[in-house]
Amino acid sequence: MTAPSPASPSRPLLTFALVWLGQFVSLFGSGLTSFALGAYVYQLTGSTTRFVLISFCATLPLAVLSPFAGVLVDRWDRRKAMLWSDVGSGVTTGLIWTLLVADNAGWLKFQSWYMYPIVLLGGCCTAFRWPAWQATTPLLIPKRHLGRASGLAELGAAISQIASPVFAGVLVGSIGLHGVLFMDVLSFLFAASVLVAVRFPSPPPSAARAPGQRSMRAELAEAWRFVRERRGLTYLLCFTTFTNASMALVLLLITPLVLSFTDVKNLGVIGSVSGLGMLAGGVLTSVWGGPKQRMRGVAGFPLIAATMLLLAALPPSVALLATAAMLFLFSMPLTAANSQVLWQTKVPLEIQGRVAALRKTVGQSAVLLVTLVAGPLADRVFEPWMAPGGALADSMGRLLGTGPGRGIALLFVVIGLTVLCAVGLLLSSPRARRVQEELPDVIPSHPLASTLPSEPPAANAVPENRLSATGNTPS
């Protein structure tokens, strides 16, 4: 008998490592493009609104399409879903590159709005790639190592966040925006090549069903019903959605807070130090794997983030803000990894794509809402309150100070206190507090690839009872 090739699904850890590397390279390339395009649009238009629209167009498909993408990912070959998503993302970046080349050649006059529909299309590709990868990880990684796998994913995001702006700034100056875009296309090609070379195991044969057996609406409802019927998972979804939206609001407003009392150079210092905190959190998670009691991690690390928000609101100091931002971002990978492991172990393999997409839809909808209200909330409410002579200048102003940026500092205090309250509410619920013990693990302890036959089930095979996906038992 010949030994399996490195790309075969019987070598799941190697498969995971290769795909993780491909997705990391793709993520890093996307980070280069995101930074370079944002800077280009801002320099071209001088408009903050048009600059923010790029991020909005990239995020909108994740909120709108994710439920449908999750259903389709559970029906399709997940490897092919990721492959075609990477190809599509590469094509969209190539379209922007083509427009810029045409502009340089004098064939057309480049306008910033040309990028919005293309970026929107790229976001559609991401909406399919994310649930496919999330749903595949438990097929490849032993259950005991899922925490480390989630840590590796967070580590990749952290490295991209730290290094992409630095490298993008250098590369734009040396090879120009065209060169950065071309490198991004190459990164997608690399990720796609890895996916061509590897093979993913399929979900269990018991999940098989005849094509067209159920409608997309019914499958969407099944994912929602699965979460709704498990009160602990419902509370977990609400808590993580709220904390992620709160953290997104902080990340949006940290720049104007810093620039209210110092310059861009110190903003860069704070950004680098805070990025190192996120990197440290990702490294720790990938090595440690997180506590055995996952809810301690889900609820405990946001306490660090909330405390850092209260610290960041004190009278301004570069050293103080850098320390607070570093510990704030340090907690994020640890929180996300522990939450991710709970979802991966409590959701049946055959509906993981749909449930992951449902979580993404709820989370990104909250982030979009935060993106829309962050500016008006700061500029029209909190900043006027904390201006000299403002409504709160004689009360909170004595503690936090008055003037530019102090309204955002007060908003950080409010966010920090609400996160603390959210942690208290989560821990006060027995269903949420004991979700790990009360809900059984529904994935195998070992990678599915090592237990499944290499041949697909026969076309006329009768699927086993599907009630395991809903948590019910036969009567």
Tab-separated table of C-alpha atoms in Angstrom:
chain	number	residue	atom	x	y	z
A	1	MET	CA	0.000	0.000	0.000
A	2	THR	CA	1.417	3.367	-0.985
A	3	ALA	CA	1.887	6.051	1.620
A	4	PRO	CA	-0.595	8.919	1.492
A	5	SER	CA	0.586	12.081	-0.166
A	6	PRO	CA	1.088	15.167	2.013
A	7	ALA	CA	-1.989	16.680	0.432
A	8	SER	CA	-4.300	13.826	1.286
A	9	PRO	CA	-6.959	14.239	3.997
A	10	SER	CA	-5.320	11.445	5.999
A	11	ARG	CA	-2.630	13.986	6.958
A	12	PRO	CA	-5.016	16.509	8.544
A	13	LEU	CA	-2.499	18.493	10.593
A	14	LEU	CA	-0.293	19.055	7.554
A	15	THR	CA	-3.352	20.010	5.519
A	16	PHE	CA	-4.375	22.522	8.177
A	17	ALA	CA	-0.863	23.987	8.318
A	18	LEU	CA	-0.673	24.407	4.544
A	19	VAL	CA	-4.106	25.995	4.248
A	20	TRP	CA	-3.406	28.257	7.237
A	21	LEU	CA	-0.205	29.419	5.539
A	22	GLY	CA	-2.054	30.107	2.296
A	23	GLN	CA	-4.808	32.042	4.054
A	24	PHE	CA	-2.248	33.995	6.089
A	25	VAL	CA	-0.382	35.050	2.931
A	26	SER	CA	-3.709	36.042	1.375
A	27	LEU	CA	-4.704	37.977	4.503
A	28	PHE	CA	-1.372	39.783	4.555
A	29	GLY	CA	-1.736	40.730	0.886
A	30	SER	CA	-5.250	42.015	1.541
A	31	GLY	CA	-3.889	44.086	4.432
A	32	LEU	CA	-1.346	45.692	2.097
A	33	THR	CA	-4.080	46.535	-0.407
A	34	SER	CA	-6.512	47.818	2.216
A	35	PHE	CA	-3.962	50.239	3.667
A	36	ALA	CA	-2.631	51.381	0.294
A	37	LEU	CA	-6.084	51.880	-1.262
A	38	GLY	CA	-7.367	53.753	1.778
A	39	ALA	CA	-4.406	56.119	1.705
A	40	TYR	CA	-4.800	56.568	-2.063
A	41	VAL	CA	-8.503	57.414	-1.833
A	42	TYR	CA	-7.941	59.862	1.023
A	43	GLN	CA	-5.115	61.597	-0.867
A	44	LEU	CA	-7.194	61.658	-4.041
A	45	THR	CA	-10.370	63.054	-2.472
A	46	GLY	CA	-9.432	64.491	0.932
A	47	SER	CA	-12.732	63.034	2.177
A	48	THR	CA	-12.982	60.975	5.350
A	49	THR	CA	-16.440	59.811	4.292
A	50	ARG	CA	-15.159	58.351	1.020
A	51	PHE	CA	-12.292	56.766	2.907
A	52	VAL	CA	-14.706	55.074	5.356
A	53	LEU	CA	-16.905	53.921	2.456
A	54	ILE	CA	-14.193	51.477	1.364
A	55	SER	CA	-14.369	49.701	4.715
A	56	PHE	CA	-18.161	49.854	4.621
A	57	CYS	CA	-18.320	48.223	1.172
A	58	ALA	CA	-15.941	45.476	2.274
A	59	THR	CA	-17.981	44.731	5.411
A	60	LEU	CA	-21.532	45.004	4.051
A	61	PRO	CA	-21.540	41.650	2.175
A	62	LEU	CA	-20.431	39.858	5.347
A	63	ALA	CA	-23.576	41.066	7.085
A	64	VAL	CA	-25.964	40.501	4.170
A	65	LEU	CA	-24.665	37.395	2.405
A	66	SER	CA	-23.235	35.335	5.256
A	67	PRO	CA	-26.460	33.404	6.064
A	68	PHE	CA	-26.859	32.282	2.452
A	69	ALA	CA	-23.127	31.617	2.129
A	70	GLY	CA	-23.292	29.394	5.212
A	71	VAL	CA	-26.086	27.279	3.740
A	72	LEU	CA	-24.272	26.886	0.432
A	73	VAL	CA	-20.969	26.083	2.118
A	74	ASP	CA	-22.658	23.248	4.027
A	75	ARG	CA	-23.976	21.921	0.704
A	76	TRP	CA	-20.786	22.365	-1.316
A	77	ASP	CA	-17.270	21.009	-1.135
A	78	ARG	CA	-15.740	23.436	1.394
A	79	ARG	CA	-12.312	23.310	-0.212
A	80	LYS	CA	-13.765	24.366	-3.562
A	81	ALA	CA	-15.764	27.121	-1.871
A	82	MET	CA	-12.545	28.547	-0.403
A	83	LEU	CA	-10.712	28.042	-3.700
A	84	TRP	CA	-13.218	29.954	-5.797
A	85	SER	CA	-13.475	32.645	-3.132
A	86	ASP	CA	-9.715	33.203	-3.341
A	87	VAL	CA	-9.886	33.253	-7.127
A	88	GLY	CA	-12.733	35.775	-7.032
A	89	SER	CA	-10.868	38.002	-4.573
A	90	GLY	CA	-7.812	37.893	-6.818
A	91	VAL	CA	-9.929	38.898	-9.819
A	92	THR	CA	-11.418	41.896	-7.990
A	93	THR	CA	-7.954	43.136	-6.994
A	94	GLY	CA	-6.852	42.606	-10.588
A	95	LEU	CA	-9.752	44.777	-11.780
A	96	ILE	CA	-8.599	47.696	-9.630
A	97	TRP	CA	-5.038	47.183	-10.886
A	98	THR	CA	-6.341	47.284	-14.490
A	99	LEU	CA	-8.216	50.539	-13.867
A	100	LEU	CA	-5.100	52.187	-12.442
A	101	VAL	CA	-3.002	51.007	-15.400
A	102	ALA	CA	-5.640	52.386	-17.780
A	103	ASP	CA	-5.559	55.692	-15.893
A	104	ASN	CA	-1.780	55.913	-16.218
A	105	ALA	CA	-2.026	55.116	-19.928
A	106	GLY	CA	-4.573	57.906	-20.406
A	107	TRP	CA	-7.366	55.586	-21.486
A	108	LEU	CA	-9.720	56.752	-18.721
A	109	LYS	CA	-9.845	59.134	-15.785
A	110	PHE	CA	-9.802	57.129	-12.567
A	111	GLN	CA	-12.522	58.057	-10.054
A	112	SER	CA	-12.581	56.876	-6.444
A	113	TRP	CA	-16.131	55.551	-6.774
A	114	TYR	CA	-14.920	52.994	-9.337
A	115	MET	CA	-13.500	51.003	-6.449
A	116	TYR	CA	-16.659	50.750	-4.354
A	117	PRO	CA	-18.533	48.126	-6.435
A	118	ILE	CA	-15.294	46.165	-6.917
A	119	VAL	CA	-14.549	46.181	-3.182
A	120	LEU	CA	-18.170	45.155	-2.595
A	121	LEU	CA	-17.656	42.187	-4.920
A	122	GLY	CA	-14.493	41.250	-3.048
A	123	GLY	CA	-16.471	41.313	0.198
A	124	CYS	CA	-18.914	38.847	-1.361
A	125	CYS	CA	-16.031	36.430	-1.945
A	126	THR	CA	-14.897	36.823	1.667
A	127	ALA	CA	-18.434	36.037	2.836
A	128	PHE	CA	-18.034	32.525	1.395
A	129	ARG	CA	-14.420	31.895	2.361
A	130	TRP	CA	-14.795	32.629	6.082
A	131	PRO	CA	-17.568	30.118	6.992
A	132	ALA	CA	-15.965	27.449	4.805
A	133	TRP	CA	-12.667	27.746	6.695
A	134	GLN	CA	-14.353	27.920	10.104
A	135	ALA	CA	-16.412	24.822	9.367
A	136	THR	CA	-13.391	22.899	8.047
A	137	THR	CA	-11.063	23.425	11.015
A	138	PRO	CA	-12.829	20.869	13.295
A	139	LEU	CA	-12.513	18.293	10.494
A	140	LEU	CA	-8.724	18.638	10.523
A	141	ILE	CA	-7.727	19.471	14.097
A	142	PRO	CA	-8.103	17.185	17.153
A	143	LYS	CA	-10.641	18.580	19.591
A	144	ARG	CA	-8.030	19.081	22.293
A	145	HIS	CA	-6.024	21.365	19.972
A	146	LEU	CA	-8.870	23.569	18.687
A	147	GLY	CA	-7.870	26.329	21.112
A	148	ARG	CA	-4.379	26.420	19.634
A	149	ALA	CA	-5.790	26.369	16.109
A	150	SER	CA	-8.013	29.344	16.919
A	151	GLY	CA	-4.983	31.039	18.437
A	152	LEU	CA	-3.071	30.545	15.184
A	153	ALA	CA	-5.921	32.200	13.290
A	154	GLU	CA	-5.837	35.163	15.668
A	155	LEU	CA	-2.041	35.247	15.417
A	156	GLY	CA	-2.246	35.534	11.642
A	157	ALA	CA	-4.656	38.445	11.957
A	158	ALA	CA	-2.397	40.135	14.505
A	159	ILE	CA	0.724	39.828	12.353
A	160	SER	CA	-1.196	41.198	9.385
A	161	GLN	CA	-2.490	44.143	11.416
A	162	ILE	CA	1.003	45.013	12.638
A	163	ALA	CA	3.063	44.409	9.540
A	164	SER	CA	0.727	45.322	6.662
A	165	PRO	CA	0.700	49.115	7.253
A	166	VAL	CA	4.473	49.176	7.700
A	167	PHE	CA	5.220	47.152	4.567
A	168	ALA	CA	2.511	48.925	2.568
A	169	GLY	CA	4.026	52.318	3.356
A	170	VAL	CA	7.461	51.128	2.202
A	171	LEU	CA	6.167	49.310	-0.872
A	172	VAL	CA	3.972	52.174	-2.097
A	173	GLY	CA	7.053	54.397	-2.036
A	174	SER	CA	9.184	51.877	-3.940
A	175	ILE	CA	6.906	49.961	-6.334
A	176	GLY	CA	3.797	52.143	-6.205
A	177	LEU	CA	0.164	51.238	-5.675
A	178	HIS	CA	0.213	49.136	-8.850
A	179	GLY	CA	2.965	46.961	-7.410
A	180	VAL	CA	1.128	46.510	-4.107
A	181	LEU	CA	-2.020	45.421	-5.930
A	182	PHE	CA	-0.020	43.004	-8.063
A	183	MET	CA	1.499	41.476	-4.911
A	184	ASP	CA	-1.997	41.025	-3.510
A	185	VAL	CA	-3.047	39.180	-6.672
A	186	LEU	CA	-0.021	36.899	-6.240
A	187	SER	CA	-1.010	36.251	-2.605
A	188	PHE	CA	-4.461	35.093	-3.704
A	189	LEU	CA	-2.889	32.875	-6.365
A	190	PHE	CA	-0.655	31.321	-3.715
A	191	ALA	CA	-3.634	30.620	-1.434
A	192	ALA	CA	-5.576	29.153	-4.363
A	193	SER	CA	-2.605	26.959	-5.365
A	194	VAL	CA	-2.458	25.506	-1.854
A	195	LEU	CA	-6.163	24.692	-2.003
A	196	VAL	CA	-5.682	22.975	-5.369
A	197	ALA	CA	-2.957	20.791	-3.868
A	198	VAL	CA	-4.753	19.676	-0.675
A	199	ARG	CA	-7.900	17.684	-0.005
A	200	PHE	CA	-10.433	18.239	2.770
A	201	PRO	CA	-12.345	15.447	4.483
A	202	SER	CA	-16.088	15.517	3.974
A	203	PRO	CA	-18.590	15.862	6.831
A	204	PRO	CA	-19.926	12.579	8.259
A	205	PRO	CA	-22.000	10.365	5.945
A	206	SER	CA	-24.903	10.813	8.376
A	207	ALA	CA	-25.083	14.415	7.209
A	208	ALA	CA	-25.652	13.407	3.609
A	209	ARG	CA	-28.939	14.251	2.005
A	210	ALA	CA	-30.410	14.185	-1.429
A	211	PRO	CA	-29.966	17.367	-3.475
A	212	GLY	CA	-32.963	19.627	-3.236
A	213	GLN	CA	-34.280	17.802	-0.205
A	214	ARG	CA	-34.785	21.058	1.693
A	215	SER	CA	-34.978	24.697	0.738
A	216	MET	CA	-32.396	27.306	1.622
A	217	ARG	CA	-34.950	28.990	3.857
A	218	ALA	CA	-35.423	25.759	5.815
A	219	GLU	CA	-31.683	25.339	6.276
A	220	LEU	CA	-31.286	28.949	7.402
A	221	ALA	CA	-34.068	28.363	9.908
A	222	GLU	CA	-32.324	25.222	11.154
A	223	ALA	CA	-29.173	27.162	12.088
A	224	TRP	CA	-31.187	29.818	13.888
A	225	ARG	CA	-33.313	27.189	15.638
A	226	PHE	CA	-30.213	25.308	16.759
A	227	VAL	CA	-28.836	28.404	18.511
A	228	ARG	CA	-32.199	29.584	19.844
A	229	GLU	CA	-33.035	26.222	21.446
A	230	ARG	CA	-29.756	26.291	23.385
A	231	ARG	CA	-30.108	29.214	25.746
A	232	GLY	CA	-26.423	29.158	26.705
A	233	LEU	CA	-25.328	29.566	23.073
A	234	THR	CA	-27.888	32.336	22.573
A	235	TYR	CA	-26.462	34.254	25.519
A	236	LEU	CA	-22.939	33.629	24.240
A	237	LEU	CA	-23.869	35.002	20.810
A	238	CYS	CA	-25.432	38.131	22.334
A	239	PHE	CA	-22.453	38.707	24.615
A	240	THR	CA	-19.785	38.309	21.941
A	241	THR	CA	-21.764	40.465	19.509
A	242	PHE	CA	-22.013	43.253	22.069
A	243	THR	CA	-18.367	43.092	23.145
A	244	ASN	CA	-17.101	42.913	19.550
A	245	ALA	CA	-19.219	45.921	18.564
A	246	SER	CA	-17.937	47.809	21.614
A	247	MET	CA	-14.347	47.022	20.705
A	248	ALA	CA	-14.978	48.055	17.095
A	249	LEU	CA	-16.259	51.405	18.373
A	250	VAL	CA	-13.081	51.829	20.423
A	251	LEU	CA	-10.836	51.011	17.463
A	252	LEU	CA	-12.685	53.543	15.323
A	253	LEU	CA	-12.295	56.345	17.883
A	254	ILE	CA	-8.790	55.710	19.199
A	255	THR	CA	-7.203	57.712	16.358
A	256	PRO	CA	-9.105	60.986	17.000
A	257	LEU	CA	-8.553	60.531	20.753
A	258	VAL	CA	-4.779	60.279	20.277
A	259	LEU	CA	-4.589	63.091	17.731
A	260	SER	CA	-6.519	65.379	20.063
A	261	PHE	CA	-3.400	65.808	22.213
A	262	THR	CA	-0.395	64.582	20.187
A	263	ASP	CA	0.899	64.090	16.642
A	264	VAL	CA	0.894	61.372	13.980
A	265	LYS	CA	4.337	60.145	15.034
A	266	ASN	CA	3.094	59.261	18.520
A	267	LEU	CA	-0.043	57.773	16.958
A	268	GLY	CA	2.230	55.399	15.081
A	269	VAL	CA	4.064	54.532	18.301
A	270	ILE	CA	0.793	53.731	20.058
A	271	GLY	CA	-0.364	51.691	17.069
A	272	SER	CA	2.835	49.646	17.012
A	273	VAL	CA	2.808	48.993	20.766
A	274	SER	CA	-0.858	48.003	20.713
A	275	GLY	CA	-0.235	45.702	17.767
A	276	LEU	CA	2.473	43.960	19.761
A	277	GLY	CA	-0.119	43.354	22.473
A	278	MET	CA	-2.417	41.656	19.971
A	279	LEU	CA	0.529	39.648	18.666
A	280	ALA	CA	1.385	38.512	22.203
A	281	GLY	CA	-2.233	37.467	22.776
A	282	GLY	CA	-2.224	35.422	19.584
A	283	VAL	CA	1.085	33.739	20.425
A	284	LEU	CA	-0.088	32.923	23.954
A	285	THR	CA	-3.324	31.418	22.677
A	286	SER	CA	-1.629	29.328	19.989
A	287	VAL	CA	0.848	27.907	22.546
A	288	TRP	CA	-1.416	27.619	25.591
A	289	GLY	CA	-4.756	26.892	23.963
A	290	GLY	CA	-6.745	28.728	26.660
A	291	PRO	CA	-8.279	27.565	29.953
A	292	LYS	CA	-10.127	24.267	30.103
A	293	GLN	CA	-13.177	26.143	31.371
A	294	ARG	CA	-13.793	28.162	28.206
A	295	MET	CA	-16.358	30.513	29.732
A	296	ARG	CA	-13.689	31.788	32.087
A	297	GLY	CA	-11.785	32.973	29.063
A	298	VAL	CA	-14.855	34.344	27.286
A	299	ALA	CA	-15.905	36.399	30.325
A	300	GLY	CA	-12.531	36.996	31.981
A	301	PHE	CA	-10.471	38.590	29.244
A	302	PRO	CA	-13.120	41.264	28.429
A	303	LEU	CA	-12.658	42.373	32.054
A	304	ILE	CA	-9.087	43.293	31.121
A	305	ALA	CA	-10.308	45.182	28.043
A	306	ALA	CA	-12.943	47.088	30.045
A	307	THR	CA	-10.414	48.056	32.720
A	308	MET	CA	-8.043	49.352	30.041
A	309	LEU	CA	-10.805	51.561	28.636
A	310	LEU	CA	-11.232	53.172	32.034
A	311	LEU	CA	-7.465	53.672	32.206
A	312	ALA	CA	-7.325	55.180	28.699
A	313	ALA	CA	-9.904	57.805	29.686
A	314	LEU	CA	-7.639	59.396	32.295
A	315	PRO	CA	-5.897	62.704	31.468
A	316	PRO	CA	-3.950	62.063	28.235
A	317	SER	CA	-0.485	60.567	28.113
A	318	VAL	CA	1.223	58.715	25.247
A	319	ALA	CA	2.714	56.130	27.619
A	320	LEU	CA	-0.614	55.596	29.382
A	321	LEU	CA	-2.566	55.181	26.154
A	322	ALA	CA	0.058	52.881	24.637
A	323	THR	CA	-0.059	50.614	27.692
A	324	ALA	CA	-3.859	50.600	27.798
A	325	ALA	CA	-4.131	49.923	24.050
A	326	MET	CA	-1.564	47.114	24.253
A	327	LEU	CA	-3.418	45.274	27.031
A	328	PHE	CA	-6.771	45.995	25.382
A	329	LEU	CA	-5.699	44.300	22.146
A	330	PHE	CA	-3.878	41.570	24.080
A	331	SER	CA	-7.234	40.387	25.413
A	332	MET	CA	-8.970	40.201	22.029
A	333	PRO	CA	-7.361	37.035	20.556
A	334	LEU	CA	-7.783	35.223	23.876
A	335	THR	CA	-11.467	36.091	24.066
A	336	ALA	CA	-12.139	35.197	20.436
A	337	ALA	CA	-10.287	31.868	20.588
A	338	ASN	CA	-12.173	30.632	23.662
A	339	SER	CA	-15.510	31.593	22.149
A	340	GLN	CA	-14.584	29.939	18.859
A	341	VAL	CA	-13.729	26.630	20.544
A	342	LEU	CA	-17.137	26.528	22.260
A	343	TRP	CA	-18.914	26.982	18.948
A	344	GLN	CA	-16.728	24.439	17.164
A	345	THR	CA	-17.284	21.736	19.778
A	346	LYS	CA	-21.004	22.281	20.438
A	347	VAL	CA	-22.242	22.630	16.832
A	348	PRO	CA	-22.567	19.488	14.668
A	349	LEU	CA	-20.132	19.333	11.769
A	350	GLU	CA	-22.892	19.236	9.155
A	351	ILE	CA	-24.287	22.665	10.134
A	352	GLN	CA	-21.109	24.452	11.209
A	353	GLY	CA	-21.021	26.534	8.036
A	354	ARG	CA	-24.540	27.847	8.598
A	355	VAL	CA	-24.025	28.583	12.283
A	356	ALA	CA	-20.669	30.291	11.623
A	357	ALA	CA	-22.337	32.426	8.961
A	358	LEU	CA	-25.198	33.283	11.317
A	359	ARG	CA	-22.690	34.480	13.903
A	360	LYS	CA	-20.870	36.517	11.258
A	361	THR	CA	-24.109	38.123	10.087
A	362	VAL	CA	-25.160	39.157	13.581
A	363	GLY	CA	-21.678	40.377	14.472
A	364	GLN	CA	-21.031	42.331	11.285
A	365	SER	CA	-24.484	43.930	11.409
A	366	ALA	CA	-23.603	45.297	14.842
A	367	VAL	CA	-20.219	46.506	13.579
A	368	LEU	CA	-21.877	48.254	10.617
A	369	LEU	CA	-24.274	49.994	12.983
A	370	VAL	CA	-21.355	51.088	15.156
A	371	THR	CA	-19.515	52.388	12.091
A	372	LEU	CA	-22.495	54.555	11.152
A	373	VAL	CA	-23.062	56.025	14.619
A	374	ALA	CA	-19.479	56.413	15.869
A	375	GLY	CA	-18.805	59.791	14.259
A	376	PRO	CA	-22.112	61.507	15.113
A	377	LEU	CA	-22.078	60.041	18.639
A	378	ALA	CA	-18.631	61.487	19.309
A	379	ASP	CA	-18.932	64.789	17.422
A	380	ARG	CA	-22.506	65.765	18.294
A	381	VAL	CA	-23.043	64.271	21.741
A	382	PHE	CA	-20.016	63.438	23.855
A	383	GLU	CA	-17.539	66.044	22.594
A	384	PRO	CA	-19.988	68.960	23.155
A	385	TRP	CA	-20.779	67.607	26.628
A	386	MET	CA	-17.083	67.711	27.576
A	387	ALA	CA	-16.168	70.968	25.866
A	388	PRO	CA	-15.352	73.939	28.130
A	389	GLY	CA	-18.736	75.129	29.380
A	390	GLY	CA	-20.403	71.905	28.192
A	391	ALA	CA	-23.125	70.032	30.042
A	392	LEU	CA	-20.669	67.761	31.885
A	393	ALA	CA	-17.656	70.073	32.073
A	394	ASP	CA	-18.219	70.848	35.766
A	395	SER	CA	-18.793	67.208	36.762
A	396	MET	CA	-16.992	64.599	34.681
A	397	GLY	CA	-14.729	67.311	33.296
A	398	ARG	CA	-13.065	67.672	36.690
A	399	LEU	CA	-12.000	64.021	36.536
A	400	LEU	CA	-11.267	63.537	32.838
A	401	GLY	CA	-10.513	67.089	31.737
A	402	THR	CA	-12.262	69.204	29.130
A	403	GLY	CA	-11.540	70.099	25.537
A	404	PRO	CA	-10.908	68.117	22.332
A	405	GLY	CA	-10.868	64.360	22.797
A	406	ARG	CA	-12.335	64.397	26.299
A	407	GLY	CA	-15.778	63.510	24.986
A	408	ILE	CA	-14.313	60.390	23.386
A	409	ALA	CA	-12.611	59.643	26.718
A	410	LEU	CA	-15.994	59.826	28.439
A	411	LEU	CA	-17.432	57.522	25.784
A	412	PHE	CA	-14.642	55.045	26.559
A	413	VAL	CA	-15.699	55.138	30.218
A	414	VAL	CA	-19.293	54.403	29.230
A	415	ILE	CA	-18.198	51.527	26.977
A	416	GLY	CA	-15.958	50.093	29.681
A	417	LEU	CA	-18.720	50.179	32.283
A	418	THR	CA	-21.258	48.595	29.937
A	419	VAL	CA	-18.820	45.780	29.111
A	420	LEU	CA	-18.381	45.152	32.836
A	421	CYS	CA	-22.167	45.010	33.205
A	422	ALA	CA	-22.405	42.635	30.232
A	423	VAL	CA	-19.873	40.295	31.870
A	424	GLY	CA	-21.917	40.383	35.078
A	425	LEU	CA	-25.120	39.553	33.207
A	426	LEU	CA	-23.446	36.699	31.346
A	427	LEU	CA	-22.093	35.126	34.521
A	428	SER	CA	-25.399	35.576	36.327
A	429	SER	CA	-27.060	33.166	33.896
A	430	PRO	CA	-26.592	29.475	34.842
A	431	ARG	CA	-27.260	28.469	31.212
A	432	ALA	CA	-24.431	30.667	29.940
A	433	ARG	CA	-22.080	29.961	32.819
A	434	ARG	CA	-22.416	26.189	32.418
A	435	VAL	CA	-22.771	25.977	28.630
A	436	GLN	CA	-19.599	23.892	28.321
A	437	GLU	CA	-20.817	21.280	30.809
A	438	GLU	CA	-24.528	21.212	29.927
A	439	LEU	CA	-24.192	20.955	26.139
A	440	PRO	CA	-22.477	17.798	24.894
A	441	ASP	CA	-19.534	17.951	22.523
A	442	VAL	CA	-20.808	16.872	19.112
A	443	ILE	CA	-17.556	16.544	17.177
A	444	PRO	CA	-15.134	13.619	17.302
A	445	SER	CA	-12.051	13.831	19.498
A	446	HIS	CA	-9.782	13.075	16.530
A	447	PRO	CA	-9.731	14.616	13.047
A	448	LEU	CA	-12.488	13.242	10.881
A	449	ALA	CA	-9.988	12.573	8.102
A	450	SER	CA	-8.340	9.802	10.105
A	451	THR	CA	-11.621	7.898	10.583
A	452	LEU	CA	-13.457	8.401	7.291
A	453	PRO	CA	-13.028	6.177	4.234
A	454	SER	CA	-11.436	7.873	1.260
A	455	GLU	CA	-14.375	7.034	-0.994
A	456	PRO	CA	-17.532	9.136	-0.881
A	457	PRO	CA	-20.765	7.429	0.233
A	458	ALA	CA	-22.813	5.723	-2.409
A	459	ALA	CA	-25.325	7.887	-4.192
A	460	ASN	CA	-28.205	5.664	-3.011
A	461	ALA	CA	-27.020	5.543	0.616
A	462	VAL	CA	-29.746	6.274	3.133
A	463	PRO	CA	-28.705	9.041	5.536
A	464	GLU	CA	-28.914	8.435	9.241
A	465	ASN	CA	-31.308	10.318	11.456
A	466	ARG	CA	-30.704	14.056	11.089
A	467	LEU	CA	-32.120	14.952	14.477
A	468	SER	CA	-28.618	15.209	15.935
A	469	ALA	CA	-28.324	18.570	14.232
A	470	THR	CA	-31.207	19.939	16.235
A	471	GLY	CA	-30.356	18.363	19.525
A	472	ASN	CA	-33.532	16.274	19.637
A	473	THR	CA	-33.667	12.535	20.157
A	474	PRO	CA	-36.022	10.065	18.573
A	475	SER	CA	-39.097	9.266	20.607
